[in-house]
């Protein structure tokens, strides 16, 4: 048999804390590489699971695999997502503590796949609830619907989630799933009207065109060919080899029924999807006074019907802007460019509000039907967070700014919770805490979110000066306000050395994961996210029941400015952090092995970046600050008792005393280990390896 040592050489260690040279990034990556080569995609950093996307079906998520990981101790089986799933579930059952599994990683790293596997694990292995067994199906079926409307093919991922998702699964006191709730974050709505080369719009459009019945398409006034729609041709890639739109359509149609959509609601929903496509094909021509006129009557006719809005109202709204001056309403005509802008803004608003409505509708369907019964109060919750990872592109804009801010917040929470749980464990075990040096990224969070002085505040302030403020005045104000901040830089503030790499319309943030340069173009507009008043009015008059729920008249009379996008996002993040803080955390860190979506390729440069962005070295350092390894006395004794005549075959006394006898016999030096209340703590991996190797002899 292969000795443990040579096996370690070949497949690496299954927990990074056992790396001898734990501060070396090279050693870390080498360990990942070895395991990846052997199709071992999972490795721990203590309780954190690191996962590398294999880009192939490894057949490791079967029912047998689920059974294998049920009820066993985390460290006694090879690392696996199901071990995380089961550990969280058992803590939820036995300690009745809410759990949260946070899944992070860059686009294409496998977050959504992991979320789906986790849900499947719970759906298949948990007992069925006494009543309302349908909730299991609903939990599973909500996913294809959300993906159809919120996912798209991008250059990085053929099924990229273009929104952040947090999902709660509620369990009753018997551990059966009885309900759920979803929170969604920042849908990338710009995709509705524009896609980069090689990318697509949201899946639902192609699914409907490919799979929709003749009758349906006729009603909606749609042609099958995606090339007919301007909103679908920009990326020039309607067909994707890994995607079967026709099949997916069937799945989505069925799923809609499972999550309680009536036939009428499906019709209303599809009317909206179709109306977005028609909107995209609305053309304008300029009259003698350069004012925009709608030239595509047919599209307007379908829009009128599908949205249930008067044709004349819609026509006027698309070509005019209503201004209220001194209490009087004035209609000011739009030129071609402004009309196209208004049209696109409407398409984005219609789509993104429909998405929000969809999430609310799914939530009603997932709401526990037992909400009124006493057992409801004793439910526990397991949350799954599938949210965008750190993003650095060639050109980074407002969206990346929001996403990276979100990652700063989650990193902060991670550090806080990890340090706290380490400290708590030391305390519980009666072992002296040895302070850990770590980088606290609170300073960057503050830079972004602080009242008055933070970047978001300054951006909001500029958004309050329409007509005067521009993206560049925003940048100037930033320069004035945060010029001495160690994590902030602009062209003006940079010294000779760094100035070259910074453009004039840019600012740079030194994130915990590295530097990112943001281009301010579009910041004000995206943060304001205004829809012209008459477009809103038109939509408020819609007779499509979904639209009339999405556009409420109270919006028109509301004197208060709606919160800006960044502020809304900030508040939803603060809420998310509170939710997560109230739960016991588990972490899955996903890594993408290459940019080609190919199996077997381990691109070291790419992976090194991710190890950095995910803060894995820092994580390992905190975990290894004191002791590499800790195990319950019972488990330790059980495994190694054969190495000592006094503990073999049975140790009759307390396990702790048995372990004391055992390690003395093995010659552990006092500085190598500590005895806690229930666990032994071993400082260096080599001590453990020597013991492990002794087993093999
Ligand atoms: P995004 O941020 O773009 O939404 P993501 O992290 O959610 O990305 P996924 O959609 O989960 O990425 O994964 C991308 C693709 O990688 C999947 O469609 C699948 O083909 C493959 N993949 C991911 N995880 C696994 C896995 N565990 N086993 C096999 N294939 C996987
Ligand atoms: Mg995803």
XYZ file of C-alpha atoms and ligand atoms in Angstrom:
729
model
C 0.000 0.000 0.000
C 1.089 3.526 -0.706
C 2.368 5.167 2.437
C 0.596 8.224 3.752
C 3.630 10.329 2.963
C 3.905 9.437 -0.698
C 0.140 9.792 -1.028
C 0.547 13.268 0.412
C 3.197 13.979 -2.194
C 0.891 12.895 -4.939
C -2.486 14.261 -3.940
C -1.426 17.001 -1.573
C -2.928 17.659 1.842
C -6.663 17.783 2.184
C -6.495 20.671 4.616
C -4.231 23.619 3.870
C -3.504 24.027 7.553
C -1.361 20.929 7.203
C 0.977 22.644 4.772
C 4.374 22.886 6.395
C 5.082 26.181 4.702
C 1.706 27.748 5.228
C 2.738 31.311 4.408
C 3.956 30.369 0.953
C 1.538 31.121 -1.836
C 3.529 28.836 -4.126
C 3.067 25.905 -1.750
C -0.624 26.697 -1.539
C -1.052 26.678 -5.297
C 1.082 23.567 -5.699
C -1.218 21.767 -3.305
C -4.258 22.886 -5.286
C -2.595 21.758 -8.495
C -1.808 18.275 -7.227
C -5.307 17.733 -6.050
C -6.856 19.167 -9.196
C -4.754 16.763 -11.277
C -6.267 13.897 -9.333
C -9.787 15.287 -9.753
C -9.836 16.200 -6.074
C -11.542 19.546 -6.432
C -12.201 20.138 -2.750
C -9.688 21.149 -0.056
C -10.218 22.674 3.367
C -8.761 25.599 5.194
C -9.990 24.413 8.554
C -13.770 24.669 8.229
C -13.633 26.634 4.962
C -14.122 24.659 1.773
C -12.061 25.622 -1.273
C -13.470 24.306 -4.532
C -11.938 24.313 -8.018
C -14.370 24.092 -10.931
C -13.574 20.838 -12.788
C -15.585 21.796 -15.882
C -16.586 18.168 -16.194
C -19.080 15.886 -14.564
C -17.113 14.066 -11.881
C -20.065 11.977 -10.706
C -19.582 13.056 -7.135
C -23.051 14.332 -6.317
C -25.078 11.130 -6.460
C -27.441 9.873 -3.804
C -24.655 7.522 -2.622
C -22.356 10.451 -2.137
C -25.016 12.216 -0.130
C -25.416 9.185 2.101
C -21.689 8.875 2.559
C -21.477 12.337 4.051
C -24.509 12.148 6.257
C -23.867 12.060 9.963
C -20.106 11.626 9.708
C -17.530 13.878 11.240
C -16.265 16.595 8.947
C -12.630 15.524 9.010
C -13.025 11.789 8.733
C -14.058 11.780 5.122
C -12.437 13.477 2.135
C -13.396 17.151 1.732
C -16.687 17.626 -0.054
C -19.459 20.142 -0.477
C -21.828 17.634 1.101
C -19.690 17.580 4.236
C -20.308 21.310 4.555
C -23.986 20.758 3.816
C -24.351 18.038 6.420
C -22.347 19.816 9.095
C -24.517 22.911 8.751
C -27.680 20.859 8.780
C -26.677 18.924 11.866
C -25.776 22.078 13.751
C -29.150 23.452 12.750
C -30.880 20.347 14.077
C -28.943 19.738 17.254
C -28.096 23.273 18.344
C -31.143 24.854 16.714
C -28.938 27.612 15.418
C -29.574 29.293 12.075
C -26.886 28.622 9.513
C -25.547 30.492 6.518
C -23.439 29.021 3.753
C -21.611 31.800 1.947
C -20.397 30.939 -1.500
C -18.017 33.259 -3.232
C -15.726 33.332 -6.214
C -15.440 35.015 -9.576
C -17.693 34.517 -12.537
C -17.611 30.917 -13.723
C -16.024 29.582 -10.552
C -19.002 27.382 -9.702
C -21.048 29.301 -7.105
C -24.438 28.663 -8.635
C -23.646 25.005 -9.263
C -22.632 24.658 -5.630
C -25.843 26.353 -4.487
C -27.883 23.977 -6.592
C -26.049 20.926 -5.226
C -26.635 22.106 -1.698
C -30.340 22.603 -2.319
C -30.520 19.181 -3.898
C -28.778 17.662 -0.913
C -31.361 19.092 1.450
C -34.293 18.287 -0.805
C -33.214 14.665 -1.099
C -31.891 13.843 2.331
C -34.121 15.797 4.707
C -37.352 14.285 5.939
C -40.498 15.376 4.121
C -42.708 17.837 5.976
C -45.997 16.552 7.334
C -47.946 19.035 5.304
C -47.131 20.962 2.183
C -44.644 18.531 0.662
C -44.801 20.626 -2.491
C -42.433 23.137 -0.957
C -39.482 20.932 -1.819
C -40.388 21.036 -5.485
C -40.965 24.741 -5.298
C -37.556 25.316 -3.734
C -35.929 23.394 -6.552
C -38.107 24.768 -9.323
C -37.704 28.404 -8.388
C -34.189 28.106 -9.704
C -34.748 27.497 -13.435
C -37.173 30.426 -13.458
C -34.777 32.789 -11.741
C -31.971 31.641 -14.010
C -34.066 32.152 -17.138
C -34.706 35.770 -16.170
C -31.505 36.578 -14.305
C -28.767 34.582 -16.050
C -27.099 35.105 -19.390
C -24.272 33.829 -21.523
C -21.204 35.979 -20.979
C -17.603 35.627 -22.116
C -16.767 34.168 -18.730
C -19.664 31.823 -18.170
C -22.365 30.391 -20.421
C -24.787 30.560 -17.526
C -23.671 33.619 -15.637
C -25.877 34.911 -12.827
C -26.378 38.595 -13.424
C -27.760 39.249 -9.955
C -26.789 38.398 -6.409
C -28.915 35.928 -4.526
C -29.496 35.076 -0.926
C -31.936 32.273 -0.220
C -33.272 31.132 3.105
C -34.547 27.597 3.505
C -36.785 27.154 6.525
C -36.892 23.882 8.424
C -39.483 22.766 10.927
C -38.616 21.248 14.285
C -38.292 17.830 12.686
C -35.752 19.099 10.208
C -38.076 19.050 7.202
C -37.893 21.923 4.699
C -41.136 23.864 4.974
C -40.515 27.154 3.237
C -38.077 29.557 1.734
C -37.363 33.161 0.952
C -35.166 34.849 -1.617
C -33.453 38.224 -1.602
C -31.976 39.439 -4.865
C -29.328 42.082 -5.430
C -28.573 44.463 -8.278
C -29.713 42.837 -11.496
C -27.482 43.881 -14.384
C -30.261 45.523 -16.332
C -28.044 47.265 -18.868
C -27.827 43.830 -20.509
C -31.455 44.157 -21.624
C -30.503 46.798 -24.165
C -26.853 46.079 -24.823
C -24.550 43.050 -24.898
C -20.852 42.900 -25.584
C -19.572 40.873 -28.475
C -19.863 37.156 -27.713
C -22.464 37.677 -25.003
C -26.219 37.299 -24.904
C -29.216 38.934 -23.376
C -31.003 37.073 -20.559
C -31.837 33.453 -21.408
C -35.621 33.910 -21.331
C -35.735 35.825 -24.617
C -34.044 33.042 -26.586
C -35.996 30.354 -24.765
C -39.294 31.952 -25.672
C -38.347 32.418 -29.314
C -36.933 28.895 -29.668
C -39.417 26.982 -27.599
C -42.625 28.999 -27.522
C -45.620 27.385 -29.247
C -46.672 28.818 -32.616
C -49.876 30.025 -31.062
C -48.055 31.853 -28.275
C -45.640 33.573 -30.620
C -48.494 34.658 -32.867
C -50.318 36.213 -29.959
C -47.169 38.020 -28.904
C -46.431 39.139 -32.454
C -42.992 37.533 -32.367
C -40.877 35.897 -35.020
C -38.765 32.916 -34.151
C -35.519 34.316 -35.372
C -33.585 36.183 -32.641
C -31.822 38.109 -35.413
C -35.047 40.052 -35.894
C -34.619 41.800 -32.570
C -32.178 44.591 -32.035
C -31.907 43.824 -28.341
C -30.716 40.322 -29.212
C -28.258 40.909 -32.020
C -25.637 43.088 -30.419
C -23.554 40.240 -29.046
C -23.861 38.278 -32.299
C -24.173 34.936 -30.613
C -27.802 33.848 -30.308
C -26.776 30.188 -30.448
C -24.527 28.714 -27.788
C -23.388 25.116 -28.084
C -23.704 24.395 -24.375
C -27.239 25.771 -24.188
C -30.426 24.122 -25.388
C -32.954 26.943 -25.318
C -35.794 24.798 -26.554
C -35.358 22.296 -23.775
C -34.790 24.976 -21.171
C -38.026 26.593 -22.253
C -39.915 23.394 -21.404
C -38.219 23.251 -18.018
C -39.099 26.858 -17.293
C -42.705 26.457 -18.409
C -43.147 23.496 -16.099
C -41.352 25.219 -13.256
C -43.668 28.226 -13.539
C -46.617 25.948 -12.882
C -44.907 24.358 -9.901
C -44.290 27.755 -8.342
C -47.989 28.609 -8.577
C -48.239 30.639 -11.747
C -51.724 30.564 -13.226
C -52.063 30.392 -16.996
C -53.122 34.036 -16.984
C -50.027 35.054 -15.073
C -47.789 33.170 -17.479
C -49.470 35.010 -20.316
C -49.010 38.372 -18.645
C -45.371 37.591 -17.944
C -44.659 36.542 -21.516
C -46.431 39.646 -22.776
C -43.862 41.667 -20.898
C -40.936 39.650 -22.224
C -42.280 40.152 -25.746
C -42.902 43.836 -25.201
C -39.250 44.361 -24.317
C -38.300 42.849 -27.670
C -40.815 45.060 -29.468
C -39.537 48.093 -27.618
C -36.048 47.360 -28.884
C -37.360 47.479 -32.433
C -39.037 50.863 -32.022
C -37.387 53.266 -34.447
C -37.447 56.998 -34.573
C -36.976 59.465 -37.389
C -36.389 63.178 -37.039
C -38.986 65.643 -38.317
C -38.107 69.101 -39.729
C -37.514 70.411 -36.227
C -35.206 67.502 -35.346
C -37.832 66.079 -33.032
C -38.096 62.306 -32.803
C -41.135 60.569 -34.291
C -41.966 56.901 -33.944
C -41.771 55.258 -37.360
C -42.492 51.667 -36.444
C -46.249 51.555 -36.123
C -46.494 47.808 -36.002
C -44.256 47.565 -32.938
C -46.220 50.312 -31.279
C -49.427 48.424 -31.937
C -48.119 45.262 -30.289
C -46.744 47.226 -27.370
C -50.102 48.858 -26.868
C -51.784 45.500 -26.750
C -49.222 43.590 -24.709
C -48.702 46.283 -22.104
C -52.284 47.477 -22.101
C -51.262 51.098 -22.518
C -52.982 53.553 -24.901
C -51.053 53.904 -28.133
C -51.135 57.685 -28.029
C -49.909 57.758 -24.424
C -47.014 55.495 -25.262
C -46.135 57.401 -28.414
C -46.087 60.680 -26.546
C -44.080 59.234 -23.684
C -41.432 57.867 -26.013
C -40.947 61.153 -27.837
C -41.515 63.811 -25.198
C -40.373 64.690 -21.797
C -42.726 66.129 -19.235
C -41.361 68.884 -17.105
C -43.156 70.467 -14.227
C -42.200 74.129 -13.935
C -43.894 76.527 -11.548
C -46.681 74.036 -11.054
C -47.323 73.799 -14.775
C -46.794 70.757 -16.927
C -44.770 71.281 -20.061
C -44.181 68.792 -22.816
C -40.795 69.122 -24.375
C -40.042 67.100 -27.533
C -37.050 64.769 -27.576
C -34.438 64.568 -30.286
C -33.380 61.224 -31.759
C -30.718 60.509 -29.229
C -32.933 61.390 -26.277
C -35.800 59.295 -27.606
C -33.531 56.259 -27.981
C -32.328 56.866 -24.436
C -35.913 57.042 -23.170
C -36.852 53.861 -25.010
C -33.905 51.945 -23.569
C -34.546 53.308 -20.096
C -38.114 52.079 -20.340
C -37.022 48.614 -21.503
C -34.584 48.344 -18.618
C -37.134 49.528 -16.078
C -39.833 47.182 -17.360
C -37.502 44.206 -17.285
C -35.837 44.859 -13.953
C -39.111 45.605 -12.203
C -40.569 42.435 -13.623
C -37.602 40.572 -12.193
C -38.259 42.085 -8.784
C -41.918 41.131 -9.117
C -40.895 37.599 -10.060
C -38.800 37.236 -6.928
C -41.733 38.449 -4.826
C -44.066 36.043 -6.573
C -41.671 33.141 -5.951
C -41.452 34.187 -2.327
C -45.198 33.999 -1.955
C -45.080 30.511 -3.354
C -42.225 29.507 -1.050
C -43.762 31.051 2.048
C -44.469 28.352 4.556
C -48.128 27.484 4.508
C -47.799 26.696 8.172
C -46.982 30.256 9.029
C -49.878 30.495 11.429
C -49.347 27.235 13.243
C -47.364 27.091 16.474
C -44.700 24.899 14.916
C -43.822 27.800 12.654
C -42.265 29.650 15.488
C -39.822 26.864 16.064
C -38.441 26.880 12.541
C -34.767 27.294 11.921
C -33.235 28.773 8.841
C -30.391 27.835 6.575
C -29.256 30.582 4.223
C -27.407 30.172 0.948
C -25.522 33.148 -0.420
C -24.567 33.056 -4.107
C -23.170 36.458 -4.840
C -20.799 37.968 -7.384
C -17.126 37.794 -6.568
C -14.529 40.513 -6.845
C -14.395 41.936 -10.385
C -11.503 43.580 -12.173
C -11.907 44.280 -15.858
C -10.077 46.345 -18.401
C -12.664 49.025 -17.867
C -14.362 49.156 -14.467
C -17.479 51.182 -13.957
C -20.223 51.804 -11.423
C -21.311 48.142 -11.442
C -17.821 46.890 -10.520
C -17.623 49.571 -7.880
C -20.809 48.238 -6.249
C -19.794 44.609 -6.608
C -16.328 45.157 -5.168
C -17.764 47.162 -2.303
C -20.042 44.203 -1.601
C -16.970 41.967 -1.494
C -15.254 44.303 0.932
C -18.249 44.030 3.244
C -18.334 40.262 3.040
C -14.593 40.030 3.584
C -14.964 42.153 6.660
C -17.702 39.968 7.977
C -15.600 36.923 7.220
C -12.617 38.213 9.146
C -14.769 39.287 12.028
C -16.586 35.976 12.258
C -13.506 33.824 11.706
C -11.482 35.626 14.343
C -14.428 35.535 16.674
C -15.002 31.828 16.280
C -11.281 31.096 16.676
C -11.205 33.156 19.806
C -14.357 31.518 21.120
C -12.959 28.080 20.563
C -9.736 28.891 22.395
C -11.763 30.314 25.237
C -14.128 27.359 25.366
C -11.153 25.019 25.430
C -9.374 27.017 28.096
C -6.360 27.741 25.931
C -4.637 31.120 25.985
C -5.502 33.221 22.934
C -2.556 34.292 20.874
C -3.377 37.513 19.030
C -3.271 37.351 15.257
C -1.974 40.085 13.018
C -4.341 40.618 10.130
C -5.394 43.289 7.714
C -8.680 44.837 8.778
C -10.373 46.190 5.683
C -12.844 48.317 7.640
C -10.892 51.344 6.466
C -11.920 50.592 2.867
C -15.542 49.932 3.763
C -15.606 53.290 5.537
C -14.050 54.999 2.555
C -16.955 53.793 0.444
C -19.893 53.988 2.806
C -19.234 56.563 5.508
C -21.853 59.289 5.946
C -20.920 62.634 4.371
C -17.309 61.706 3.611
C -17.719 58.350 1.903
C -17.630 57.861 -1.871
C -21.323 56.931 -2.024
C -22.320 60.025 -0.068
C -20.348 62.260 -2.364
C -21.808 60.564 -5.415
C -25.335 61.046 -4.042
C -24.601 64.674 -3.337
C -23.600 65.240 -6.942
C -26.726 63.449 -8.092
C -28.705 66.140 -6.281
C -27.347 68.845 -8.616
C -28.911 67.992 -11.963
C -27.731 70.148 -14.792
C -24.651 71.287 -12.898
C -22.935 68.152 -11.740
C -21.118 65.812 -14.091
C -19.101 62.661 -13.644
C -16.011 64.853 -13.607
C -17.267 67.241 -10.934
C -17.962 64.124 -8.896
C -14.354 63.084 -9.345
C -13.120 66.533 -8.323
C -15.234 66.484 -5.217
C -13.868 63.056 -4.401
C -10.346 64.366 -4.793
C -11.078 67.217 -2.410
C -12.779 65.148 0.213
C -10.726 61.979 0.409
C -7.379 63.134 -0.900
C -5.310 61.863 1.992
C -6.830 58.453 2.189
C -4.205 55.718 1.875
C -6.527 53.549 -0.194
C -7.590 56.203 -2.696
C -5.803 57.672 -5.677
C -6.505 59.751 -8.783
C -4.363 61.104 -11.580
C -4.102 64.439 -9.826
C -3.167 62.938 -6.489
C -0.708 60.405 -7.836
C 3.022 60.945 -7.896
C 5.094 60.826 -11.071
C 5.630 57.138 -10.775
C 2.026 56.004 -10.646
C 0.455 58.822 -12.642
C 1.159 57.178 -15.976
C -1.179 54.296 -15.292
C -4.084 56.511 -14.229
C -6.343 58.338 -16.678
C -7.916 61.715 -15.947
C -11.457 60.416 -15.551
C -10.429 57.655 -13.194
C -10.001 56.901 -9.537
C -8.262 53.946 -8.007
C -9.181 52.036 -4.905
C -6.740 49.838 -3.105
C -9.090 46.999 -2.194
C -8.128 44.245 0.211
C -7.784 42.052 -2.852
C -5.724 44.495 -4.880
C -5.953 47.718 -6.858
C -8.881 48.517 -9.101
C -9.125 51.567 -11.329
C -12.635 52.869 -11.921
C -13.695 55.062 -14.795
C -16.239 57.624 -13.573
C -18.069 57.878 -16.907
C -21.727 57.059 -16.317
C -21.506 57.036 -12.521
C -24.055 59.811 -12.048
C -26.490 58.469 -14.576
C -26.342 54.905 -13.289
C -26.655 56.020 -9.709
C -29.628 58.287 -10.474
C -31.377 55.695 -12.581
C -34.165 58.104 -13.485
C -37.105 57.220 -15.630
C -38.806 60.193 -17.282
C -42.010 61.086 -15.547
C -44.303 60.545 -18.506
C -42.876 57.068 -19.107
C -43.725 56.271 -15.522
C -47.195 57.709 -15.973
C -47.722 55.640 -19.077
C -46.702 52.474 -17.277
C -48.886 53.269 -14.291
C -51.832 53.188 -16.655
C -50.906 49.694 -17.853
C -53.631 47.091 -17.832
C -51.166 44.264 -17.723
C -51.664 43.123 -14.114
C -47.955 42.499 -13.536
C -46.989 45.913 -14.876
C -49.584 47.663 -12.780
C -48.052 46.031 -9.719
C -44.590 47.069 -10.837
C -45.486 50.702 -11.482
C -47.483 52.210 -8.699
C -49.203 55.590 -8.901
C -47.905 56.551 -5.482
C -44.524 56.855 -7.154
C -45.854 59.821 -9.137
C -47.125 61.808 -6.226
C -44.203 60.955 -3.989
C -42.387 64.204 -3.328
C -39.407 62.476 -1.855
C -36.625 61.542 -4.192
C -36.202 57.815 -4.485
C -32.991 56.499 -2.966
C -30.108 56.313 -5.408
C -28.940 52.945 -6.669
C -25.729 52.985 -4.629
C -27.555 53.938 -1.456
C -30.204 51.296 -1.982
C -27.455 48.781 -2.558
C -25.598 49.918 0.524
C -28.706 49.537 2.645
C -29.521 46.122 1.284
C -25.931 45.082 2.017
C -26.134 46.334 5.584
C -29.292 44.302 5.967
C -27.603 41.261 4.445
C -24.673 41.575 6.819
C -27.086 41.668 9.757
C -28.837 38.559 8.475
C -25.561 36.726 8.037
C -24.215 37.846 11.387
C -27.178 36.310 13.164
C -26.302 32.909 11.748
C -23.524 30.410 12.135
C -21.387 30.785 9.019
C -19.920 28.236 6.657
C -17.834 29.168 3.644
C -17.322 27.797 0.180
C -14.618 29.554 -1.849
C -14.865 28.780 -5.539
C -11.985 29.013 -7.981
C -12.071 28.982 -11.765
C -9.127 26.982 -13.169
C -8.973 28.578 -16.635
C -10.690 31.094 -18.885
C -11.464 28.597 -21.629
C -14.203 26.748 -19.703
C -12.168 23.582 -20.244
C -11.550 20.554 -18.030
C -8.043 19.624 -16.918
C -6.457 23.042 -17.449
C -4.860 24.662 -14.449
C -3.895 28.216 -15.299
C -1.555 29.235 -12.550
C -1.600 32.989 -13.116
C -5.381 33.077 -13.080
C -5.550 30.938 -9.973
C -2.981 32.995 -8.125
C -5.155 36.055 -8.676
C -8.155 34.316 -7.240
C -6.285 33.036 -4.222
C -5.521 36.682 -3.604
C -9.010 38.038 -4.296
C -10.580 35.416 -2.097
C -8.197 36.306 0.720
C -7.239 32.656 1.128
C -3.677 33.222 2.346
C -4.953 35.621 4.986
C -7.584 33.082 5.926
C -4.962 30.369 6.313
C -2.726 32.633 8.347
C -5.514 33.359 10.824
C -6.427 29.712 11.036
C -2.828 28.646 11.507
C -1.851 31.439 13.878
C -1.822 29.109 16.826
C -2.363 25.517 15.969
C -2.414 23.614 12.706
C -4.650 20.856 13.905
C -7.239 20.253 16.558
C -9.345 17.227 17.203
C -11.732 15.918 19.833
C -10.036 13.583 22.298
C -12.341 10.701 21.420
C -11.609 10.956 17.710
C -7.866 11.374 18.234
C -7.660 8.407 20.592
C -9.742 6.250 18.340
C -7.456 6.875 15.400
C -4.091 6.536 17.081
C -4.625 4.282 20.091
C -2.891 1.377 18.373
C 0.398 3.266 18.611
C 0.664 2.864 22.373
C 0.476 -0.362 24.398
C -1.330 1.399 27.236
C -4.180 2.639 25.092
C -4.495 -0.419 22.879
C -6.913 -2.059 22.372
C -9.097 -0.197 24.844
C -8.532 2.780 27.040
C -10.908 2.468 29.921
C -10.473 5.931 31.456
C -11.345 9.405 30.237
C -10.402 9.958 26.580
C -8.425 13.038 27.600
C -6.218 11.006 29.924
C -5.793 8.376 27.235
C -4.600 11.031 24.803
C -2.178 12.365 27.432
C -0.679 8.905 27.852
C -0.606 8.380 24.117
C 1.208 11.583 23.182
C 3.724 11.117 25.980
C 4.429 7.708 24.596
C 4.842 9.204 21.124
C 7.311 11.701 22.485
C 5.377 14.937 21.771
C 7.279 17.884 23.214
C 5.391 20.335 25.429
C 5.720 23.166 22.886
C 4.213 20.974 20.189
C 0.718 20.648 21.603
C -1.830 21.798 24.152
C -4.595 19.970 25.896
C -7.928 21.809 25.838
C -11.162 20.879 27.574
C -12.422 18.564 24.850
C -9.741 18.705 22.185
C -6.051 18.295 21.635
C -4.380 21.183 19.757
C -1.270 20.387 17.740
C 0.924 23.235 16.670
C 2.840 21.885 13.674
C 1.715 19.612 10.854
C 4.937 17.597 11.066
C 3.999 16.319 14.510
C 0.738 15.024 13.175
C 2.305 13.600 10.016
C 4.876 11.666 12.069
C 2.042 10.149 14.075
C 0.063 9.456 10.934
C 3.078 7.789 9.309
C 3.620 5.643 12.378
C 0.208 4.112 11.693
C 1.433 2.879 8.337
C 4.488 1.084 9.600
P -21.352 33.602 -12.209
O -20.758 34.521 -11.203
O -21.037 34.022 -13.613
O -22.791 33.340 -12.008
P -20.797 30.998 -11.065
O -19.705 31.039 -10.068
O -22.179 30.956 -10.560
O -20.565 32.196 -12.089
P -21.489 28.501 -12.296
O -22.561 28.948 -13.200
O -21.858 27.836 -11.034
O -20.518 29.734 -12.014
O -20.490 27.517 -13.072
C -20.106 27.733 -14.412
C -20.059 26.427 -15.165
O -18.995 25.616 -14.676
C -21.291 25.566 -14.983
O -22.264 25.879 -15.933
C -20.749 24.168 -15.169
O -20.638 23.874 -16.537
C -19.353 24.252 -14.622
N -19.272 23.803 -13.210
C -19.289 24.560 -12.102
N -19.180 23.830 -10.988
C -19.068 22.555 -11.378
C -18.927 21.294 -10.705
N -18.859 21.215 -9.375
N -18.835 20.176 -11.447
C -18.901 20.227 -12.803
N -19.028 21.379 -13.496
C -19.117 22.532 -12.816
Mg -23.808 32.068 -10.873
